[in-house]
PDB file of C-alpha atoms in Angstrom:
ATOM      1  CA  MET X   1     -49.950   3.788 -42.842  1.00  0.00           C
ATOM      2  CA  VAL X   2     -52.057   1.880 -40.349  1.00  0.00           C
ATOM      3  CA  ARG X   3     -54.348  -0.558 -41.750  1.00  0.00           C
ATOM      4  CA  SER X   4     -58.315   0.533 -40.639  1.00  0.00           C
ATOM      5  CA  PHE X   5     -59.061  -1.357 -37.943  1.00  0.00           C
ATOM      6  CA  ASP X   6     -62.681  -2.112 -38.963  1.00  0.00           C
ATOM      7  CA  GLU X   7     -60.849  -3.805 -41.771  1.00  0.00           C
ATOM      8  CA  LYS X   8     -58.407  -5.711 -39.869  1.00  0.00           C
ATOM      9  CA  VAL X   9     -60.913  -7.451 -37.466  1.00  0.00           C
ATOM     10  CA  ILE X  10     -63.898  -7.953 -39.437  1.00  0.00           C
ATOM     11  CA  GLU X  11     -61.990  -9.970 -42.392  1.00  0.00           C
ATOM     12  CA  MET X  12     -61.659 -12.821 -39.915  1.00  0.00           C
ATOM     13  CA  TYR X  13     -64.798 -12.087 -37.839  1.00  0.00           C
ATOM     14  CA  PRO X  14     -67.700 -10.253 -39.739  1.00  0.00           C
ATOM     15  CA  ASP X  15     -69.519  -9.493 -36.878  1.00  0.00           C
ATOM     16  CA  VAL X  16     -67.388  -8.981 -34.107  1.00  0.00           C
ATOM     17  CA  LEU X  17     -67.825  -5.520 -34.233  1.00  0.00           C
ATOM     18  CA  ASP X  18     -71.963  -6.021 -33.549  1.00  0.00           C
ATOM     19  CA  PHE X  19     -72.647  -4.782 -30.018  1.00  0.00           C
ATOM     20  CA  GLY X  20     -73.298  -8.233 -28.094  1.00  0.00           C
ATOM     21  CA  ASN X  21     -75.467  -7.814 -24.430  1.00  0.00           C
ATOM     22  CA  LEU X  22     -74.956  -4.455 -22.046  1.00  0.00           C
ATOM     23  CA  GLU X  23     -73.136  -6.006 -19.064  1.00  0.00           C
ATOM     24  CA  THR X  24     -71.238  -2.954 -17.521  1.00  0.00           C
ATOM     25  CA  LEU X  25     -72.342   0.525 -17.931  1.00  0.00           C
ATOM     26  CA  GLN X  26     -69.237   2.837 -17.626  1.00  0.00           C
ATOM     27  CA  VAL X  27     -69.583   6.379 -16.362  1.00  0.00           C
ATOM     28  CA  ASN X  28     -66.697   9.192 -16.635  1.00  0.00           C
ATOM     29  CA  VAL X  29     -68.126  11.726 -14.084  1.00  0.00           C
ATOM     30  CA  GLY X  30     -65.487  14.380 -15.268  1.00  0.00           C
ATOM     31  CA  ASN X  31     -61.879  15.156 -16.398  1.00  0.00           C
ATOM     32  CA  ARG X  32     -60.970  16.720 -13.209  1.00  0.00           C
ATOM     33  CA  CYS X  33     -57.662  14.933 -11.587  1.00  0.00           C
ATOM     34  CA  ASN X  34     -55.336  15.843  -8.798  1.00  0.00           C
ATOM     35  CA  GLN X  35     -52.656  14.281 -10.857  1.00  0.00           C
ATOM     36  CA  VAL X  36     -50.909  15.305 -14.480  1.00  0.00           C
ATOM     37  CA  CYS X  37     -50.166  11.593 -15.672  1.00  0.00           C
ATOM     38  CA  ARG X  38     -47.926  11.613 -18.760  1.00  0.00           C
ATOM     39  CA  HIS X  39     -50.078   8.115 -20.093  1.00  0.00           C
ATOM     40  CA  CYS X  40     -53.443   9.557 -19.424  1.00  0.00           C
ATOM     41  CA  HIS X  41     -55.525   9.429 -22.986  1.00  0.00           C
ATOM     42  CA  LEU X  42     -57.898  12.478 -21.107  1.00  0.00           C
ATOM     43  CA  ASN X  43     -55.460  15.055 -20.662  1.00  0.00           C
ATOM     44  CA  ALA X  44     -57.182  15.199 -17.403  1.00  0.00           C
ATOM     45  CA  GLY X  45     -55.703  17.503 -14.498  1.00  0.00           C
ATOM     46  CA  PRO X  46     -56.550  19.845 -11.863  1.00  0.00           C
ATOM     47  CA  ARG X  47     -58.441  22.357 -14.192  1.00  0.00           C
ATOM     48  CA  GLY X  48     -60.079  20.005 -15.674  1.00  0.00           C
ATOM     49  CA  ASP X  49     -63.926  21.501 -16.239  1.00  0.00           C
ATOM     50  CA  LYS X  50     -66.002  19.028 -17.917  1.00  0.00           C
ATOM     51  CA  MET X  51     -67.756  17.540 -14.843  1.00  0.00           C
ATOM     52  CA  MET X  52     -70.953  15.450 -15.026  1.00  0.00           C
ATOM     53  CA  GLY X  53     -73.798  17.338 -13.206  1.00  0.00           C
ATOM     54  CA  LYS X  54     -76.413  15.513 -10.857  1.00  0.00           C
ATOM     55  CA  GLY X  55     -79.388  15.627 -13.554  1.00  0.00           C
ATOM     56  CA  VAL X  56     -77.275  13.042 -15.678  1.00  0.00           C
ATOM     57  CA  MET X  57     -76.418  11.109 -12.549  1.00  0.00           C
ATOM     58  CA  ILE X  58     -80.269  10.878 -11.730  1.00  0.00           C
ATOM     59  CA  LYS X  59     -80.937   9.496 -15.382  1.00  0.00           C
ATOM     60  CA  ILE X  60     -78.097   6.852 -14.786  1.00  0.00           C
ATOM     61  CA  ILE X  61     -79.641   5.723 -11.385  1.00  0.00           C
ATOM     62  CA  ASP X  62     -83.348   5.621 -12.916  1.00  0.00           C
ATOM     63  CA  PHE X  63     -81.607   3.359 -15.838  1.00  0.00           C
ATOM     64  CA  LEU X  64     -80.042   1.106 -13.317  1.00  0.00           C
ATOM     65  CA  LYS X  65     -82.927   0.451 -11.297  1.00  0.00           C
ATOM     66  CA  ALA X  66     -84.595  -1.256 -14.190  1.00  0.00           C
ATOM     67  CA  HIS X  67     -81.718  -3.258 -14.821  1.00  0.00           C
ATOM     68  CA  PRO X  68     -79.894  -4.384 -11.365  1.00  0.00           C
ATOM     69  CA  HIS X  69     -77.864  -6.883 -12.891  1.00  0.00           C
ATOM     70  CA  LEU X  70     -75.247  -4.521 -14.291  1.00  0.00           C
ATOM     71  CA  THR X  71     -71.943  -3.577 -13.476  1.00  0.00           C
ATOM     72  CA  LEU X  72     -71.283   0.388 -12.529  1.00  0.00           C
ATOM     73  CA  ASP X  73     -67.965   1.151 -13.278  1.00  0.00           C
ATOM     74  CA  ILE X  74     -67.353   4.687 -12.604  1.00  0.00           C
ATOM     75  CA  THR X  75     -64.409   6.043 -13.819  1.00  0.00           C
ATOM     76  CA  GLY X  76     -62.401   9.715 -14.484  1.00  0.00           C
ATOM     77  CA  GLY X  77     -60.239  11.896 -14.101  1.00  0.00           C
ATOM     78  CA  SER X  78     -60.111  11.270 -10.642  1.00  0.00           C
ATOM     79  CA  PRO X  79     -63.881  10.506 -10.157  1.00  0.00           C
ATOM     80  CA  GLU X  80     -63.751  11.599  -6.714  1.00  0.00           C
ATOM     81  CA  LEU X  81     -62.950  15.212  -7.343  1.00  0.00           C
ATOM     82  CA  ASN X  82     -66.976  15.584  -8.852  1.00  0.00           C
ATOM     83  CA  LYS X  83     -68.805  17.132  -6.072  1.00  0.00           C
ATOM     84  CA  HIS X  84     -72.005  14.898  -7.000  1.00  0.00           C
ATOM     85  CA  PHE X  85     -69.676  11.449  -6.608  1.00  0.00           C
ATOM     86  CA  ARG X  86     -70.749  10.550  -3.238  1.00  0.00           C
ATOM     87  CA  PHE X  87     -74.704  10.627  -4.938  1.00  0.00           C
ATOM     88  CA  LEU X  88     -73.986   8.537  -7.645  1.00  0.00           C
ATOM     89  CA  VAL X  89     -72.311   5.904  -5.448  1.00  0.00           C
ATOM     90  CA  GLU X  90     -74.971   6.100  -2.801  1.00  0.00           C
ATOM     91  CA  GLY X  91     -77.768   6.024  -5.243  1.00  0.00           C
ATOM     92  CA  THR X  92     -76.569   2.795  -7.122  1.00  0.00           C
ATOM     93  CA  ALA X  93     -74.427   1.004  -4.435  1.00  0.00           C
ATOM     94  CA  LYS X  94     -77.830  -0.947  -3.399  1.00  0.00           C
ATOM     95  CA  ILE X  95     -79.536  -1.506  -6.705  1.00  0.00           C
ATOM     96  CA  VAL X  96     -76.835  -3.154  -9.170  1.00  0.00           C
ATOM     97  CA  SER X  97     -74.586  -6.496  -8.698  1.00  0.00           C
ATOM     98  CA  ARG X  98     -71.125  -4.601  -8.503  1.00  0.00           C
ATOM     99  CA  VAL X  99     -70.102  -0.718  -8.316  1.00  0.00           C
ATOM    100  CA  MET X 100     -66.040  -0.212  -9.309  1.00  0.00           C
ATOM    101  CA  VAL X 101     -64.351   2.812  -8.791  1.00  0.00           C
ATOM    102  CA  ARG X 102     -61.126   3.889 -10.607  1.00  0.00           C
ATOM    103  CA  THR X 103     -58.993   6.074  -8.426  1.00  0.00           C
ATOM    104  CA  ASN X 104     -55.339   6.782  -7.810  1.00  0.00           C
ATOM    105  CA  PHE X 105     -55.051   6.432  -4.280  1.00  0.00           C
ATOM    106  CA  THR X 106     -53.480   9.805  -3.611  1.00  0.00           C
ATOM    107  CA  VAL X 107     -57.033  12.078  -4.143  1.00  0.00           C
ATOM    108  CA  PHE X 108     -57.395  10.084  -0.722  1.00  0.00           C
ATOM    109  CA  PHE X 109     -55.265  13.059   0.933  1.00  0.00           C
ATOM    110  CA  GLU X 110     -56.933  15.810  -0.870  1.00  0.00           C
ATOM    111  CA  GLU X 111     -58.717  18.458   1.149  1.00  0.00           C
ATOM    112  CA  GLY X 112     -62.303  17.266   1.463  1.00  0.00           C
ATOM    113  CA  MET X 113     -61.631  13.638   0.720  1.00  0.00           C
ATOM    114  CA  GLU X 114     -61.342  12.533   4.263  1.00  0.00           C
ATOM    115  CA  GLY X 115     -63.034   9.103   4.746  1.00  0.00           C
ATOM    116  CA  LEU X 116     -63.202   7.928   1.297  1.00  0.00           C
ATOM    117  CA  PRO X 117     -61.632   4.716   2.012  1.00  0.00           C
ATOM    118  CA  GLU X 118     -64.600   4.147   5.213  1.00  0.00           C
ATOM    119  CA  PHE X 119     -66.913   5.415   2.483  1.00  0.00           C
ATOM    120  CA  TYR X 120     -65.982   2.794   0.274  1.00  0.00           C
ATOM    121  CA  ARG X 121     -66.481  -0.276   2.666  1.00  0.00           C
ATOM    122  CA  GLU X 122     -69.459   1.401   3.864  1.00  0.00           C
ATOM    123  CA  HIS X 123     -70.751   0.914   0.172  1.00  0.00           C
ATOM    124  CA  GLY X 124     -69.132  -2.284  -0.809  1.00  0.00           C
ATOM    125  CA  VAL X 125     -67.112  -0.573  -3.536  1.00  0.00           C
ATOM    126  CA  VAL X 126     -64.746  -2.185  -5.535  1.00  0.00           C
ATOM    127  CA  VAL X 127     -61.641  -0.329  -5.438  1.00  0.00           C
ATOM    128  CA  ILE X 128     -59.794  -0.234  -8.456  1.00  0.00           C
ATOM    129  CA  GLY X 129     -56.280   2.064  -8.171  1.00  0.00           C
ATOM    130  CA  SER X 130     -53.665   2.754 -10.570  1.00  0.00           C
ATOM    131  CA  LEU X 131     -50.095   1.782  -9.753  1.00  0.00           C
ATOM    132  CA  PRO X 132     -48.212   1.872 -12.649  1.00  0.00           C
ATOM    133  CA  CYS X 133     -45.157  -0.002 -11.040  1.00  0.00           C
ATOM    134  CA  TYR X 134     -44.393  -1.457  -8.328  1.00  0.00           C
ATOM    135  CA  LEU X 135     -40.937   0.515  -7.973  1.00  0.00           C
ATOM    136  CA  ARG X 136     -41.062   4.088  -6.157  1.00  0.00           C
ATOM    137  CA  GLU X 137     -38.807   5.475  -9.375  1.00  0.00           C
ATOM    138  CA  ASN X 138     -41.071   4.671 -12.232  1.00  0.00           C
ATOM    139  CA  VAL X 139     -44.054   5.378 -10.320  1.00  0.00           C
ATOM    140  CA  ASN X 140     -42.936   8.834  -9.186  1.00  0.00           C
ATOM    141  CA  LYS X 141     -41.626   9.223 -12.936  1.00  0.00           C
ATOM    142  CA  GLN X 142     -44.778   8.732 -14.709  1.00  0.00           C
ATOM    143  CA  ARG X 143     -47.044  10.530 -12.089  1.00  0.00           C
ATOM    144  CA  GLY X 144     -44.866  13.183 -10.220  1.00  0.00           C
ATOM    145  CA  GLU X 145     -42.776  13.036  -6.878  1.00  0.00           C
ATOM    146  CA  GLY X 146     -44.393  11.576  -3.822  1.00  0.00           C
ATOM    147  CA  VAL X 147     -47.222   9.959  -5.697  1.00  0.00           C
ATOM    148  CA  TYR X 148     -45.427   6.469  -4.984  1.00  0.00           C
ATOM    149  CA  ASP X 149     -45.476   6.916  -0.927  1.00  0.00           C
ATOM    150  CA  LYS X 150     -48.722   8.296  -0.593  1.00  0.00           C
ATOM    151  CA  SER X 151     -50.301   5.456  -2.941  1.00  0.00           C
ATOM    152  CA  ILE X 152     -48.907   3.071  -0.499  1.00  0.00           C
ATOM    153  CA  LYS X 153     -50.223   4.596   2.909  1.00  0.00           C
ATOM    154  CA  ALA X 154     -53.553   4.668   1.047  1.00  0.00           C
ATOM    155  CA  LEU X 155     -53.130   0.709   0.170  1.00  0.00           C
ATOM    156  CA  LYS X 156     -52.293  -0.222   3.939  1.00  0.00           C
ATOM    157  CA  ARG X 157     -55.293   2.156   5.289  1.00  0.00           C
ATOM    158  CA  LEU X 158     -57.578  -0.099   2.688  1.00  0.00           C
ATOM    159  CA  ASN X 159     -56.027  -3.331   3.556  1.00  0.00           C
ATOM    160  CA  GLU X 160     -57.120  -2.008   7.342  1.00  0.00           C
ATOM    161  CA  LEU X 161     -60.498  -1.987   6.249  1.00  0.00           C
ATOM    162  CA  GLY X 162     -60.637  -5.155   4.860  1.00  0.00           C
ATOM    163  CA  TYR X 163     -59.824  -4.168   1.300  1.00  0.00           C
ATOM    164  CA  GLY X 164     -57.557  -7.224  -0.242  1.00  0.00           C
ATOM    165  CA  ASP X 165     -59.438  -9.599   1.582  1.00  0.00           C
ATOM    166  CA  THR X 166     -63.316  -9.737   2.298  1.00  0.00           C
ATOM    167  CA  LEU X 167     -63.487  -6.441  -0.172  1.00  0.00           C
ATOM    168  CA  GLU X 168     -62.050  -6.687  -3.522  1.00  0.00           C
ATOM    169  CA  LEU X 169     -59.112  -4.238  -4.206  1.00  0.00           C
ATOM    170  CA  ASP X 170     -57.493  -4.291  -8.027  1.00  0.00           C
ATOM    171  CA  LEU X 171     -54.299  -2.663  -9.401  1.00  0.00           C
ATOM    172  CA  VAL X 172     -53.537  -1.222 -12.709  1.00  0.00           C
ATOM    173  CA  TYR X 173     -50.806  -1.151 -14.240  1.00  0.00           C
ATOM    174  CA  ASN X 174     -50.100   0.881 -17.571  1.00  0.00           C
ATOM    175  CA  PRO X 175     -46.401   0.686 -19.239  1.00  0.00           C
ATOM    176  CA  VAL X 176     -43.787   3.779 -18.418  1.00  0.00           C
ATOM    177  CA  GLY X 177     -42.265   3.545 -21.756  1.00  0.00           C
ATOM    178  CA  VAL X 178     -43.209   3.005 -25.123  1.00  0.00           C
ATOM    179  CA  HIS X 179     -44.068  -0.626 -25.154  1.00  0.00           C
ATOM    180  CA  LEU X 180     -46.713  -3.368 -24.339  1.00  0.00           C
ATOM    181  CA  PRO X 181     -47.107  -4.641 -20.707  1.00  0.00           C
ATOM    182  CA  PRO X 182     -45.688  -8.092 -19.986  1.00  0.00           C
ATOM    183  CA  GLN X 183     -47.737 -11.204 -19.108  1.00  0.00           C
ATOM    184  CA  GLN X 184     -50.336 -10.175 -16.732  1.00  0.00           C
ATOM    185  CA  LYS X 185     -50.176 -13.063 -14.110  1.00  0.00           C
ATOM    186  CA  GLU X 186     -46.350 -13.162 -13.964  1.00  0.00           C
ATOM    187  CA  LEU X 187     -46.381  -9.368 -13.518  1.00  0.00           C
ATOM    188  CA  GLU X 188     -49.150  -9.806 -10.802  1.00  0.00           C
ATOM    189  CA  GLN X 189     -47.486 -12.179  -8.799  1.00  0.00           C
ATOM    190  CA  ASP X 190     -43.819  -9.830  -8.997  1.00  0.00           C
ATOM    191  CA  TYR X 191     -46.391  -7.250  -7.594  1.00  0.00           C
ATOM    192  CA  LYS X 192     -47.705  -9.401  -4.598  1.00  0.00           C
ATOM    193  CA  LYS X 193     -44.550 -10.589  -3.576  1.00  0.00           C
ATOM    194  CA  TYR X 194     -42.899  -7.042  -3.678  1.00  0.00           C
ATOM    195  CA  VAL X 195     -45.484  -5.195  -2.161  1.00  0.00           C
ATOM    196  CA  MET X 196     -46.367  -8.106   0.621  1.00  0.00           C
ATOM    197  CA  GLU X 197     -42.402  -8.473   1.430  1.00  0.00           C
ATOM    198  CA  ASN X 198     -41.734  -4.356   1.599  1.00  0.00           C
ATOM    199  CA  TYR X 199     -44.913  -3.251   2.688  1.00  0.00           C
ATOM    200  CA  GLY X 200     -47.382  -6.103   4.039  1.00  0.00           C
ATOM    201  CA  ILE X 201     -49.881  -5.302   1.435  1.00  0.00           C
ATOM    202  CA  ARG X 202     -52.538  -7.233  -0.216  1.00  0.00           C
ATOM    203  CA  PHE X 203     -54.649  -6.725  -3.414  1.00  0.00           C
ATOM    204  CA  ASN X 204     -56.705  -9.368  -5.568  1.00  0.00           C
ATOM    205  CA  ASN X 205     -55.966  -8.796  -9.182  1.00  0.00           C
ATOM    206  CA  LEU X 206     -53.523  -6.593 -11.222  1.00  0.00           C
ATOM    207  CA  PHE X 207     -54.807  -5.498 -14.285  1.00  0.00           C
ATOM    208  CA  THR X 208     -52.309  -4.758 -17.330  1.00  0.00           C
ATOM    209  CA  ILE X 209     -53.730  -1.766 -19.777  1.00  0.00           C
ATOM    210  CA  VAL X 210     -51.948  -0.806 -23.073  1.00  0.00           C
ATOM    211  CA  ASN X 211     -51.612   3.039 -22.972  1.00  0.00           C
ATOM    212  CA  ALA X 212     -54.113   4.286 -25.786  1.00  0.00           C
ATOM    213  CA  PRO X 213     -52.330   6.219 -27.954  1.00  0.00           C
ATOM    214  CA  LEU X 214     -54.713   9.070 -27.415  1.00  0.00           C
ATOM    215  CA  GLY X 215     -54.356  12.584 -25.405  1.00  0.00           C
ATOM    216  CA  ARG X 216     -51.343  13.113 -22.762  1.00  0.00           C
ATOM    217  CA  PHE X 217     -49.885   9.957 -24.383  1.00  0.00           C
ATOM    218  CA  LYS X 218     -50.002  11.114 -27.845  1.00  0.00           C
ATOM    219  CA  THR X 219     -48.584  14.717 -27.055  1.00  0.00           C
ATOM    220  CA  MET X 220     -45.724  12.741 -25.895  1.00  0.00           C
ATOM    221  CA  LEU X 221     -45.079  10.109 -28.870  1.00  0.00           C
ATOM    222  CA  ASP X 222     -45.984  13.081 -31.313  1.00  0.00           C
ATOM    223  CA  SER X 223     -42.758  15.145 -29.260  1.00  0.00           C
ATOM    224  CA  SER X 224     -40.362  12.233 -29.177  1.00  0.00           C
ATOM    225  CA  GLY X 225     -41.398  11.438 -33.052  1.00  0.00           C
ATOM    226  CA  GLU X 226     -42.605   8.134 -31.573  1.00  0.00           C
ATOM    227  CA  TYR X 227     -46.308   7.995 -32.524  1.00  0.00           C
ATOM    228  CA  GLU X 228     -45.863   6.079 -35.837  1.00  0.00           C
ATOM    229  CA  LYS X 229     -43.544   3.452 -34.173  1.00  0.00           C
ATOM    230  CA  TYR X 230     -45.850   2.990 -31.739  1.00  0.00           C
ATOM    231  CA  MET X 231     -48.773   2.633 -33.895  1.00  0.00           C
ATOM    232  CA  ARG X 232     -46.796   0.005 -35.930  1.00  0.00           C
ATOM    233  CA  LEU X 233     -45.978  -1.668 -32.952  1.00  0.00           C
ATOM    234  CA  LEU X 234     -49.782  -1.970 -31.746  1.00  0.00           C
ATOM    235  CA  GLU X 235     -50.918  -2.995 -35.377  1.00  0.00           C
ATOM    236  CA  ASP X 236     -47.629  -5.775 -35.708  1.00  0.00           C
ATOM    237  CA  SER X 237     -49.113  -7.180 -32.403  1.00  0.00           C
ATOM    238  CA  TYR X 238     -52.702  -7.482 -33.466  1.00  0.00           C
ATOM    239  CA  ASN X 239     -53.814 -10.943 -31.883  1.00  0.00           C
ATOM    240  CA  PRO X 240     -57.165 -12.029 -33.542  1.00  0.00           C
ATOM    241  CA  ARG X 241     -57.774 -14.009 -29.976  1.00  0.00           C
ATOM    242  CA  ALA X 242     -58.070 -10.427 -28.296  1.00  0.00           C
ATOM    243  CA  ALA X 243     -60.374  -9.160 -31.021  1.00  0.00           C
ATOM    244  CA  LEU X 244     -63.124 -11.739 -30.075  1.00  0.00           C
ATOM    245  CA  ASN X 245     -63.055  -9.947 -26.552  1.00  0.00           C
ATOM    246  CA  ILE X 246     -62.944  -6.467 -26.802  1.00  0.00           C
ATOM    247  CA  MET X 247     -65.039  -4.859 -23.772  1.00  0.00           C
ATOM    248  CA  CYS X 248     -66.729  -2.486 -26.500  1.00  0.00           C
ATOM    249  CA  ARG X 249     -69.227  -5.887 -27.287  1.00  0.00           C
ATOM    250  CA  ASN X 250     -70.786  -5.770 -23.634  1.00  0.00           C
ATOM    251  CA  LEU X 251     -70.007  -2.072 -22.469  1.00  0.00           C
ATOM    252  CA  VAL X 252     -71.256   1.083 -22.943  1.00  0.00           C
ATOM    253  CA  SER X 253     -69.630   4.482 -21.649  1.00  0.00           C
ATOM    254  CA  VAL X 254     -71.555   7.475 -20.645  1.00  0.00           C
ATOM    255  CA  ASP X 255     -69.627  11.118 -20.653  1.00  0.00           C
ATOM    256  CA  TYR X 256     -70.193  14.172 -18.844  1.00  0.00           C
ATOM    257  CA  ARG X 257     -73.146  15.128 -20.734  1.00  0.00           C
ATOM    258  CA  GLY X 258     -74.839  11.776 -20.796  1.00  0.00           C
ATOM    259  CA  VAL X 259     -73.405  11.030 -24.409  1.00  0.00           C
ATOM    260  CA  LEU X 260     -73.182   7.476 -25.145  1.00  0.00           C
ATOM    261  CA  TYR X 261     -69.793   5.966 -26.574  1.00  0.00           C
ATOM    262  CA  ASN X 262     -68.369   2.476 -27.031  1.00  0.00           C
ATOM    263  CA  CYS X 263     -65.721   2.857 -24.541  1.00  0.00           C
ATOM    264  CA  ASP X 264     -63.456   5.891 -22.840  1.00  0.00           C
ATOM    265  CA  PHE X 265     -61.419   6.016 -25.475  1.00  0.00           C
ATOM    266  CA  ASN X 266     -63.944   6.943 -28.279  1.00  0.00           C
ATOM    267  CA  GLN X 267     -64.896  10.245 -26.170  1.00  0.00           C
ATOM    268  CA  VAL X 268     -61.191  11.245 -26.575  1.00  0.00           C
ATOM    269  CA  VAL X 269     -61.892  11.703 -30.291  1.00  0.00           C
ATOM    270  CA  ASP X 270     -65.673  12.377 -30.358  1.00  0.00           C
ATOM    271  CA  LEU X 271     -66.820   8.985 -31.631  1.00  0.00           C
ATOM    272  CA  PRO X 272     -70.281   8.929 -30.001  1.00  0.00           C
ATOM    273  CA  ILE X 273     -72.701   6.078 -30.945  1.00  0.00           C
ATOM    274  CA  ARG X 274     -75.178   7.135 -33.356  1.00  0.00           C
ATOM    275  CA  ASP X 275     -78.507   5.712 -34.862  1.00  0.00           C
ATOM    276  CA  GLU X 276     -79.424   4.681 -38.162  1.00  0.00           C
ATOM    277  CA  HIS X 277     -80.086   8.357 -38.478  1.00  0.00           C
ATOM    278  CA  ALA X 278     -76.566   9.718 -37.635  1.00  0.00           C
ATOM    279  CA  ARG X 279     -78.588  11.228 -34.533  1.00  0.00           C
ATOM    280  CA  VAL X 280     -76.035  11.000 -31.507  1.00  0.00           C
ATOM    281  CA  MET X 281     -77.215   8.793 -28.359  1.00  0.00           C
ATOM    282  CA  THR X 282     -77.851   9.749 -24.840  1.00  0.00           C
ATOM    283  CA  ILE X 283     -78.546   8.569 -21.717  1.00  0.00           C
ATOM    284  CA  ASP X 284     -82.332   8.797 -22.492  1.00  0.00           C
ATOM    285  CA  ASP X 285     -82.031   6.457 -25.646  1.00  0.00           C
ATOM    286  CA  LEU X 286     -79.850   3.705 -23.598  1.00  0.00           C
ATOM    287  CA  GLU X 287     -82.956   1.806 -23.198  1.00  0.00           C
ATOM    288  CA  GLU X 288     -84.026   1.585 -26.888  1.00  0.00           C
ATOM    289  CA  LEU X 289     -80.413   1.356 -27.652  1.00  0.00           C
ATOM    290  CA  ILE X 290     -79.736  -2.015 -26.161  1.00  0.00           C
ATOM    291  CA  GLY X 291     -82.873  -3.383 -27.294  1.00  0.00           C
ATOM    292  CA  GLU X 292     -82.490  -2.782 -30.974  1.00  0.00           C
ATOM    293  CA  GLY X 293     -78.405  -3.214 -31.030  1.00  0.00           C
ATOM    294  CA  PHE X 294     -75.980  -1.042 -33.016  1.00  0.00           C
ATOM    295  CA  ARG X 295     -72.781  -1.304 -35.128  1.00  0.00           C
ATOM    296  CA  ILE X 296     -69.634  -0.403 -32.806  1.00  0.00           C
ATOM    297  CA  GLU X 297     -67.464   2.872 -33.538  1.00  0.00           C
ATOM    298  CA  THR X 298     -63.733   2.137 -34.420  1.00  0.00           C
ATOM    299  CA  GLY X 299     -60.382   4.300 -34.956  1.00  0.00           C
ATOM    300  CA  HIS X 300     -56.840   3.475 -35.282  1.00  0.00           C
ATOM    301  CA  HIS X 301     -56.606   3.866 -31.344  1.00  0.00           C
ATOM    302  CA  CYS X 302     -58.761   0.638 -31.110  1.00  0.00           C
ATOM    303  CA  TYR X 303     -55.489  -1.458 -31.874  1.00  0.00           C
ATOM    304  CA  CYS X 304     -54.458  -1.084 -28.451  1.00  0.00           C
ATOM    305  CA  CYS X 305     -56.882  -3.022 -27.038  1.00  0.00           C
ATOM    306  CA  THR X 306     -56.143  -6.006 -29.611  1.00  0.00           C
ATOM    307  CA  ALA X 307     -52.256  -5.900 -29.122  1.00  0.00           C
ATOM    308  CA  GLY X 308     -50.411  -8.905 -27.430  1.00  0.00           C
ATOM    309  CA  SER X 309     -52.522 -10.244 -24.498  1.00  0.00           C
ATOM    310  CA  GLY X 310     -55.327  -7.510 -25.323  1.00  0.00           C
ATOM    311  CA  SER X 311     -56.425  -5.092 -23.124  1.00  0.00           C
ATOM    312  CA  SER X 312     -59.650  -4.249 -21.430  1.00  0.00           C
ATOM    313  CA  CYS X 313     -60.456  -1.795 -18.383  1.00  0.00           C
ATOM    314  CA  THR X 314     -59.973  -5.249 -16.670  1.00  0.00           C
ATOM    315  CA  GLY X 315     -56.836  -6.118 -18.141  1.00  0.00           C
ATOM    316  CA  ALA X 316     -55.494  -8.553 -20.603  1.00  0.00           C
ATOM    317  CA  ILE X 317     -58.059 -10.390 -22.576  1.00  0.00           C
ATOM    318  CA  ALA X 318     -56.455 -13.039 -24.392  1.00  0.00           C
TER     319      ALA X 318
END
């Protein structure tokens, strides 16, 4: 039986689950994706129908106008498949300090997605792309046949436009199997050496992310009888230093309806941020929320962020 994450953390750091200062607004614009990945915590796919409308995006833009120091982190699914995606980027790129988009690279080749790399360059977007391994066999095993070659083609085009040099291009690694990522810095060196020597590709940073035991990845664990084993691995690998740096202390996540969460994972398990009266908070309440502070909502899945070197949307944290 996995111990309560709250109990585990607060016995050493009583205040660590109190929200700190808002630094990043993460916006999940929908669960539609052109891939069906085994590790996906959202069960995202081509039939995803939970898509953010323009009305919610306008509220997000208005909030960010009052907080230009923040980072905007746009995610999905494949966020580019939201029909209002470019509206959100265009409305925020010049008003916040940093706009990041989490892509899967293969979406560049979908119908209607022509010119995406050029669009990103025009608006100075930080591109964070998922490439779960630098070897073709492992990528295609996790993401589907042909994904690797399309990803390499997309990376080359981004390099041609200045990404990996004057514009930031980061890659994301997720373990293919039921284990924790290796050391981030060492793996980054391996990635950079391999993709440069074999394809002439350059990028800035590699982020290693622990797979969350949610969504399609949890289904895979359940079907293989490895869920309990994986949860024990996460709990046994708990790192107190990582607990001090969990991203939910400085990040708020917004779902497609405008409901607020402590992270994207909490969206999956329906753990929204609530006020003292248990009322669910939305984008309309965000100004009030960050002024008053609140307690972070947690569950067993939170162990994925404190296991080993820790994990966040920008990689290892300890």
